[in-house]
């Protein structure tokens, strides 16, 4: 089965698996959304089933909630959990200061609320998500459906005054109709190419009426676990400045044991 995994999928898988080791018994854990986060949720499900790990999971989307339940994780709402020990989530881009673009899966609103309500956020990503400057990935912005075209115009006007390279804004579609988020909103994708000042952009966007939240995660992420296509995993910690690298199959472990029949 592992032969069928592309290098990118392998990278996501090993990063997710390594990050799941940070989850300890009794923790309240924010569960991210996307294909990398899904590997992490499955891994936590295994630990619940096989090792008796007891955790409460707060999902960041209906898709993650469904998967978490399927794999046997106890799912609670953020309000039931109150505060979280740790959130593990994917990202579309991360820079050297661990600032992120998120929302490629349209779940940025719940993802940002959940990550902000956590003692620690760990991002899991394949190495291709690392950038020097954010912005090549279109920045998702969640807007309410009412007057979304006016909101788009206001965003375009704001972009003209900011340090970005591109200013085109598109409505994310799901076939013929606008993509609808879990909060019944729309997503505008901002094709900025390069974001000179992410902190300023995030603040300006959230001042515009109709904008619910933007996909820039500034000063939220503490650690990044980066997977590589050959199974190597790199662990970077922003707070203590450390970088560790695990080689594939260190300690004789078969990283893919759960995937082989
Ligand atoms: C969803 C997200 C995802 O974390 C991001 O899009 C990365 O997804 P993937 O792990 O599938 O590459 O922000 O809103």
mmCIF file of C-alpha atoms and ligand atoms in Angstrom:
data_model
loop_
_atom_site.group_PDB
_atom_site.id
_atom_site.type_symbol
_atom_site.label_atom_id
_atom_site.label_comp_id
_atom_site.label_asym_id
_atom_site.label_seq_id
_atom_site.Cartn_x
_atom_site.Cartn_y
_atom_site.Cartn_z
ATOM 1 C CA UNK A 1 0.000 0.000 0.000
ATOM 2 C CA UNK A 2 2.842 2.437 0.836
ATOM 3 C CA UNK A 3 4.170 1.964 -2.725
ATOM 4 C CA UNK A 4 1.042 3.778 -3.843
ATOM 5 C CA UNK A 5 1.758 6.847 -1.741
ATOM 6 C CA UNK A 6 3.219 9.824 -3.601
ATOM 7 C CA UNK A 7 6.188 11.632 -2.015
ATOM 8 C CA UNK A 8 3.872 14.460 -0.943
ATOM 9 C CA UNK A 9 1.414 12.076 0.673
ATOM 10 C CA UNK A 10 4.305 10.293 2.418
ATOM 11 C CA UNK A 11 5.539 13.653 3.692
ATOM 12 C CA UNK A 12 2.101 14.535 5.069
ATOM 13 C CA UNK A 13 1.735 11.111 6.620
ATOM 14 C CA UNK A 14 5.074 11.111 8.472
ATOM 15 C CA UNK A 15 4.618 14.698 9.694
ATOM 16 C CA UNK A 16 1.144 13.911 11.014
ATOM 17 C CA UNK A 17 2.297 10.735 12.705
ATOM 18 C CA UNK A 18 5.218 12.470 14.409
ATOM 19 C CA UNK A 19 3.052 15.345 15.623
ATOM 20 C CA UNK A 20 0.503 12.928 17.092
ATOM 21 C CA UNK A 21 3.224 11.863 19.554
ATOM 22 C CA UNK A 22 2.841 15.217 21.305
ATOM 23 C CA UNK A 23 -0.659 14.270 22.409
ATOM 24 C CA UNK A 24 -0.755 12.946 25.957
ATOM 25 C CA UNK A 25 -3.351 11.177 28.050
ATOM 26 C CA UNK A 26 -6.096 13.487 29.319
ATOM 27 C CA UNK A 27 -5.445 16.271 26.825
ATOM 28 C CA UNK A 28 -8.069 18.406 25.119
ATOM 29 C CA UNK A 29 -6.908 18.572 21.535
ATOM 30 C CA UNK A 30 -7.893 20.793 18.616
ATOM 31 C CA UNK A 31 -8.208 18.679 15.489
ATOM 32 C CA UNK A 32 -7.329 20.474 12.257
ATOM 33 C CA UNK A 33 -8.822 20.106 8.806
ATOM 34 C CA UNK A 34 -7.359 18.915 5.501
ATOM 35 C CA UNK A 35 -5.527 15.893 4.160
ATOM 36 C CA UNK A 36 -2.512 16.211 6.508
ATOM 37 C CA UNK A 37 -4.688 16.755 9.558
ATOM 38 C CA UNK A 38 -6.771 13.728 8.538
ATOM 39 C CA UNK A 39 -3.670 11.505 8.893
ATOM 40 C CA UNK A 40 -3.149 12.929 12.381
ATOM 41 C CA UNK A 41 -6.770 12.265 13.360
ATOM 42 C CA UNK A 42 -6.491 8.666 12.121
ATOM 43 C CA UNK A 43 -3.273 8.200 14.098
ATOM 44 C CA UNK A 44 -4.900 9.539 17.262
ATOM 45 C CA UNK A 45 -7.785 7.155 16.659
ATOM 46 C CA UNK A 46 -5.299 4.273 16.584
ATOM 47 C CA UNK A 47 -3.755 5.434 19.838
ATOM 48 C CA UNK A 48 -7.211 5.634 21.434
ATOM 49 C CA UNK A 49 -8.052 2.140 20.215
ATOM 50 C CA UNK A 50 -4.714 0.386 20.709
ATOM 51 C CA UNK A 51 -3.090 2.236 23.621
ATOM 52 C CA UNK A 52 -6.154 3.378 25.560
ATOM 53 C CA UNK A 53 -5.283 7.052 25.048
ATOM 54 C CA UNK A 54 -8.006 9.211 26.592
ATOM 55 C CA UNK A 55 -8.498 12.561 24.900
ATOM 56 C CA UNK A 56 -11.253 14.992 24.062
ATOM 57 C CA UNK A 57 -11.083 16.246 20.492
ATOM 58 C CA UNK A 58 -12.420 19.597 19.277
ATOM 59 C CA UNK A 59 -12.804 19.392 15.488
ATOM 60 C CA UNK A 60 -12.385 22.426 13.241
ATOM 61 C CA UNK A 61 -14.918 21.339 10.589
ATOM 62 C CA UNK A 62 -17.822 18.980 10.070
ATOM 63 C CA UNK A 63 -15.529 16.787 7.946
ATOM 64 C CA UNK A 64 -13.020 16.441 10.781
ATOM 65 C CA UNK A 65 -15.790 15.857 13.313
ATOM 66 C CA UNK A 66 -17.095 12.989 11.210
ATOM 67 C CA UNK A 67 -13.650 11.430 10.783
ATOM 68 C CA UNK A 68 -12.812 11.815 14.475
ATOM 69 C CA UNK A 69 -16.010 10.018 15.472
ATOM 70 C CA UNK A 70 -15.385 7.281 12.901
ATOM 71 C CA UNK A 71 -11.941 6.540 14.353
ATOM 72 C CA UNK A 72 -13.222 6.519 17.940
ATOM 73 C CA UNK A 73 -12.118 9.892 19.307
ATOM 74 C CA UNK A 74 -14.462 11.512 21.822
ATOM 75 C CA UNK A 75 -15.658 14.701 20.166
ATOM 76 C CA UNK A 76 -16.658 17.746 22.209
ATOM 77 C CA UNK A 77 -17.423 21.335 21.271
ATOM 78 C CA UNK A 78 -14.969 24.137 21.987
ATOM 79 C CA UNK A 79 -17.356 25.544 24.557
ATOM 80 C CA UNK A 80 -17.541 22.181 26.310
ATOM 81 C CA UNK A 81 -13.754 21.916 26.328
ATOM 82 C CA UNK A 82 -13.283 25.537 27.399
ATOM 83 C CA UNK A 83 -9.564 25.711 26.637
ATOM 84 C CA UNK A 84 -7.287 23.328 24.777
ATOM 85 C CA UNK A 85 -3.875 21.912 25.578
ATOM 86 C CA UNK A 86 -2.837 21.577 21.987
ATOM 87 C CA UNK A 87 -4.074 22.022 18.424
ATOM 88 C CA UNK A 88 -2.522 20.189 15.495
ATOM 89 C CA UNK A 89 -3.420 21.416 12.025
ATOM 90 C CA UNK A 90 -2.114 21.650 8.481
ATOM 91 C CA UNK A 91 -1.277 24.834 6.571
ATOM 92 C CA UNK A 92 -1.138 26.071 3.005
ATOM 93 C CA UNK A 93 2.043 28.088 3.593
ATOM 94 C CA UNK A 94 4.349 28.836 6.520
ATOM 95 C CA UNK A 95 7.257 31.249 6.731
ATOM 96 C CA UNK A 96 10.410 31.398 8.882
ATOM 97 C CA UNK A 97 8.507 33.049 11.734
ATOM 98 C CA UNK A 98 5.807 30.372 11.607
ATOM 99 C CA UNK A 99 3.220 32.761 10.243
ATOM 100 C CA UNK A 100 0.726 30.862 8.137
ATOM 101 C CA UNK A 101 -1.748 30.999 5.320
ATOM 102 C CA UNK A 102 -4.652 28.674 6.035
ATOM 103 C CA UNK A 103 -8.103 28.105 4.629
ATOM 104 C CA UNK A 104 -7.378 26.075 1.500
ATOM 105 C CA UNK A 105 -10.027 23.700 2.850
ATOM 106 C CA UNK A 106 -12.404 26.593 3.679
ATOM 107 C CA UNK A 107 -12.208 25.898 7.425
ATOM 108 C CA UNK A 108 -10.089 28.877 8.465
ATOM 109 C CA UNK A 109 -12.666 30.439 10.798
ATOM 110 C CA UNK A 110 -13.084 27.493 13.141
ATOM 111 C CA UNK A 111 -9.391 26.654 12.715
ATOM 112 C CA UNK A 112 -8.337 30.105 13.897
ATOM 113 C CA UNK A 113 -10.727 30.154 16.846
ATOM 114 C CA UNK A 114 -9.623 26.695 17.960
ATOM 115 C CA UNK A 115 -5.877 27.338 17.504
ATOM 116 C CA UNK A 116 -6.132 30.633 19.381
ATOM 117 C CA UNK A 117 -7.879 28.882 22.268
ATOM 118 C CA UNK A 118 -4.957 26.447 22.682
ATOM 119 C CA UNK A 119 -1.843 26.526 24.841
ATOM 120 C CA UNK A 120 0.099 25.337 21.834
ATOM 121 C CA UNK A 121 -0.405 25.022 18.082
ATOM 122 C CA UNK A 122 1.623 22.560 16.035
ATOM 123 C CA UNK A 123 1.513 22.805 12.258
ATOM 124 C CA UNK A 124 2.060 19.689 10.179
ATOM 125 C CA UNK A 125 3.088 20.120 6.568
ATOM 126 C CA UNK A 126 5.029 18.709 3.684
ATOM 127 C CA UNK A 127 8.236 20.584 2.921
ATOM 128 C CA UNK A 128 6.688 22.273 -0.132
ATOM 129 C CA UNK A 129 4.574 24.482 2.132
ATOM 130 C CA UNK A 130 7.581 26.419 3.408
ATOM 131 C CA UNK A 131 8.040 29.871 1.837
ATOM 132 C CA UNK A 132 10.323 32.812 2.372
ATOM 133 C CA UNK A 133 7.450 35.288 2.009
ATOM 134 C CA UNK A 134 3.767 34.415 2.282
ATOM 135 C CA UNK A 135 1.431 35.047 -0.617
ATOM 136 C CA UNK A 136 2.017 32.658 -3.523
ATOM 137 C CA UNK A 137 -0.948 30.637 -2.209
ATOM 138 C CA UNK A 138 -4.130 32.712 -2.636
ATOM 139 C CA UNK A 139 -5.175 34.101 0.745
ATOM 140 C CA UNK A 140 -8.642 32.856 1.756
ATOM 141 C CA UNK A 141 -10.957 35.364 3.410
ATOM 142 C CA UNK A 142 -14.309 34.275 4.833
ATOM 143 C CA UNK A 143 -17.090 36.786 4.117
ATOM 144 C CA UNK A 144 -20.800 36.786 4.820
ATOM 145 C CA UNK A 145 -22.958 36.146 1.721
ATOM 146 C CA UNK A 146 -24.916 39.415 2.178
ATOM 147 C CA UNK A 147 -23.334 42.027 -0.090
ATOM 148 C CA UNK A 148 -20.283 39.884 -0.816
ATOM 149 C CA UNK A 149 -19.590 41.790 -4.049
ATOM 150 C CA UNK A 150 -19.428 45.059 -2.135
ATOM 151 C CA UNK A 151 -17.126 43.404 0.374
ATOM 152 C CA UNK A 152 -14.932 42.254 -2.512
ATOM 153 C CA UNK A 153 -14.751 45.838 -3.865
ATOM 154 C CA UNK A 154 -13.789 47.147 -0.439
ATOM 155 C CA UNK A 155 -11.072 44.486 -0.177
ATOM 156 C CA UNK A 156 -9.723 45.371 -3.635
ATOM 157 C CA UNK A 157 -9.597 49.045 -2.683
ATOM 158 C CA UNK A 158 -7.750 48.222 0.520
ATOM 159 C CA UNK A 159 -5.266 46.025 -1.357
ATOM 160 C CA UNK A 160 -4.352 48.969 -3.615
ATOM 161 C CA UNK A 161 -2.922 50.751 -0.572
ATOM 162 C CA UNK A 162 -1.023 47.748 0.840
ATOM 163 C CA UNK A 163 2.319 46.040 0.255
ATOM 164 C CA UNK A 164 1.138 43.191 -2.006
ATOM 165 C CA UNK A 165 2.001 42.291 -5.597
ATOM 166 C CA UNK A 166 -1.401 41.132 -6.887
ATOM 167 C CA UNK A 167 -4.868 42.520 -6.181
ATOM 168 C CA UNK A 168 -7.269 40.135 -7.914
ATOM 169 C CA UNK A 169 -9.988 38.621 -5.745
ATOM 170 C CA UNK A 170 -12.109 35.623 -6.753
ATOM 171 C CA UNK A 171 -15.143 33.987 -5.210
ATOM 172 C CA UNK A 172 -14.429 30.340 -4.418
ATOM 173 C CA UNK A 173 -16.849 28.114 -6.273
ATOM 174 C CA UNK A 174 -18.131 24.604 -5.794
ATOM 175 C CA UNK A 175 -19.011 23.756 -9.370
ATOM 176 C CA UNK A 176 -21.638 26.259 -10.475
ATOM 177 C CA UNK A 177 -22.409 27.656 -7.011
ATOM 178 C CA UNK A 178 -20.358 29.526 -4.407
ATOM 179 C CA UNK A 179 -18.548 27.360 -1.894
ATOM 180 C CA UNK A 180 -20.361 27.526 1.431
ATOM 181 C CA UNK A 181 -18.390 27.173 4.654
ATOM 182 C CA UNK A 182 -19.462 25.356 7.815
ATOM 183 C CA UNK A 183 -20.646 28.746 9.088
ATOM 184 C CA UNK A 184 -22.723 29.283 5.912
ATOM 185 C CA UNK A 185 -20.384 31.972 4.589
ATOM 186 C CA UNK A 186 -18.438 32.415 1.334
ATOM 187 C CA UNK A 187 -14.699 32.402 0.679
ATOM 188 C CA UNK A 188 -12.923 35.091 -1.332
ATOM 189 C CA UNK A 189 -9.450 34.081 -2.525
ATOM 190 C CA UNK A 190 -6.974 36.967 -2.701
ATOM 191 C CA UNK A 191 -4.317 36.417 -5.369
ATOM 192 C CA UNK A 192 -1.594 38.536 -3.827
ATOM 193 C CA UNK A 193 1.544 36.712 -5.066
ATOM 194 C CA UNK A 194 3.627 38.320 -2.332
ATOM 195 C CA UNK A 195 2.547 39.711 1.048
ATOM 196 C CA UNK A 196 5.022 42.336 2.232
ATOM 197 C CA UNK A 197 3.438 42.954 5.646
ATOM 198 C CA UNK A 198 1.213 40.079 6.749
ATOM 199 C CA UNK A 199 0.446 41.552 10.154
ATOM 200 C CA UNK A 200 -0.827 44.817 8.670
ATOM 201 C CA UNK A 201 -2.818 43.011 5.979
ATOM 202 C CA UNK A 202 -4.534 40.789 8.550
ATOM 203 C CA UNK A 203 -5.576 43.804 10.623
ATOM 204 C CA UNK A 204 -6.821 45.804 7.629
ATOM 205 C CA UNK A 205 -8.868 42.922 6.217
ATOM 206 C CA UNK A 206 -10.648 42.316 9.501
ATOM 207 C CA UNK A 207 -11.710 45.982 9.646
ATOM 208 C CA UNK A 208 -13.772 45.648 6.452
ATOM 209 C CA UNK A 209 -17.518 45.142 7.018
ATOM 210 C CA UNK A 210 -18.589 41.767 5.667
ATOM 211 C CA UNK A 211 -15.240 40.121 6.406
ATOM 212 C CA UNK A 212 -15.598 37.484 9.072
ATOM 213 C CA UNK A 213 -11.968 36.337 9.257
ATOM 214 C CA UNK A 214 -8.874 36.035 7.117
ATOM 215 C CA UNK A 215 -6.547 33.073 6.642
ATOM 216 C CA UNK A 216 -3.395 34.733 8.001
ATOM 217 C CA UNK A 217 -2.355 33.087 11.257
ATOM 218 C CA UNK A 218 0.120 35.481 12.886
ATOM 219 C CA UNK A 219 1.899 34.586 16.146
ATOM 220 C CA UNK A 220 -0.342 31.560 16.683
ATOM 221 C CA UNK A 221 1.848 28.609 15.689
ATOM 222 C CA UNK A 222 4.556 27.371 18.088
ATOM 223 C CA UNK A 223 6.016 24.343 16.325
ATOM 224 C CA UNK A 224 6.182 23.077 12.756
ATOM 225 C CA UNK A 225 6.589 19.414 11.927
ATOM 226 C CA UNK A 226 7.790 19.121 8.352
ATOM 227 C CA UNK A 227 7.551 15.847 6.476
ATOM 228 C CA UNK A 228 9.734 14.935 3.499
ATOM 229 C CA UNK A 229 9.002 12.572 0.639
ATOM 230 C CA UNK A 230 11.720 10.144 1.777
ATOM 231 C CA UNK A 231 10.151 9.780 5.242
ATOM 232 C CA UNK A 232 12.426 12.250 7.051
ATOM 233 C CA UNK A 233 10.727 14.500 9.587
ATOM 234 C CA UNK A 234 11.992 17.841 10.796
ATOM 235 C CA UNK A 235 10.766 19.378 14.009
ATOM 236 C CA UNK A 236 11.152 23.128 14.446
ATOM 237 C CA UNK A 237 10.303 24.896 17.676
ATOM 238 C CA UNK A 238 9.850 28.669 17.535
ATOM 239 C CA UNK A 239 10.032 29.238 21.286
ATOM 240 C CA UNK A 240 13.331 27.494 21.998
ATOM 241 C CA UNK A 241 14.726 27.818 18.458
ATOM 242 C CA UNK A 242 15.561 24.118 18.145
ATOM 243 C CA UNK A 243 15.504 21.986 15.009
ATOM 244 C CA UNK A 244 15.527 18.172 15.176
ATOM 245 C CA UNK A 245 15.485 15.698 12.322
ATOM 246 C CA UNK A 246 14.209 12.108 12.558
ATOM 247 C CA UNK A 247 15.411 9.677 9.912
ATOM 248 C CA UNK A 248 12.843 7.279 8.431
ATOM 249 C CA UNK A 249 12.582 4.027 10.339
ATOM 250 C CA UNK A 250 14.897 5.125 13.157
ATOM 251 C CA UNK A 251 14.950 2.592 16.017
ATOM 252 C CA UNK A 252 13.972 -0.146 13.579
ATOM 253 C CA UNK A 253 10.403 1.187 13.512
ATOM 254 C CA UNK A 254 8.336 0.641 10.383
ATOM 255 C CA UNK A 255 6.770 4.061 9.892
ATOM 256 C CA UNK A 256 4.115 2.628 7.669
ATOM 257 C CA UNK A 257 3.197 -0.388 9.800
ATOM 258 C CA UNK A 258 -0.406 0.733 10.095
ATOM 259 C CA UNK A 259 -0.738 0.959 6.332
ATOM 260 C CA UNK A 260 0.631 -2.450 5.449
ATOM 261 C CA UNK A 261 -1.761 -5.356 5.347
HETATM 262 C C1 LIG B 1 -8.076 23.935 5.728
HETATM 263 C C2 LIG B 1 -6.629 24.234 5.876
HETATM 264 C C3 LIG B 1 -5.681 23.104 5.647
HETATM 265 O O1 LIG B 1 -4.975 22.901 6.823
HETATM 266 C C4 LIG B 1 -4.745 23.472 4.544
HETATM 267 O O2 LIG B 1 -5.525 23.759 3.393
HETATM 268 C C5 LIG B 1 -3.763 22.349 4.242
HETATM 269 O O3 LIG B 1 -4.445 21.262 3.710
HETATM 270 P P1 LIG B 1 -3.712 19.906 3.301
HETATM 271 O O4 LIG B 1 -3.198 19.306 4.565
HETATM 272 O O5 LIG B 1 -4.797 19.096 2.651
HETATM 273 O O6 LIG B 1 -2.606 20.255 2.335
HETATM 274 O O7 LIG B 1 -6.227 25.328 6.187
HETATM 275 O O8 LIG B 1 -8.869 25.081 5.828
#
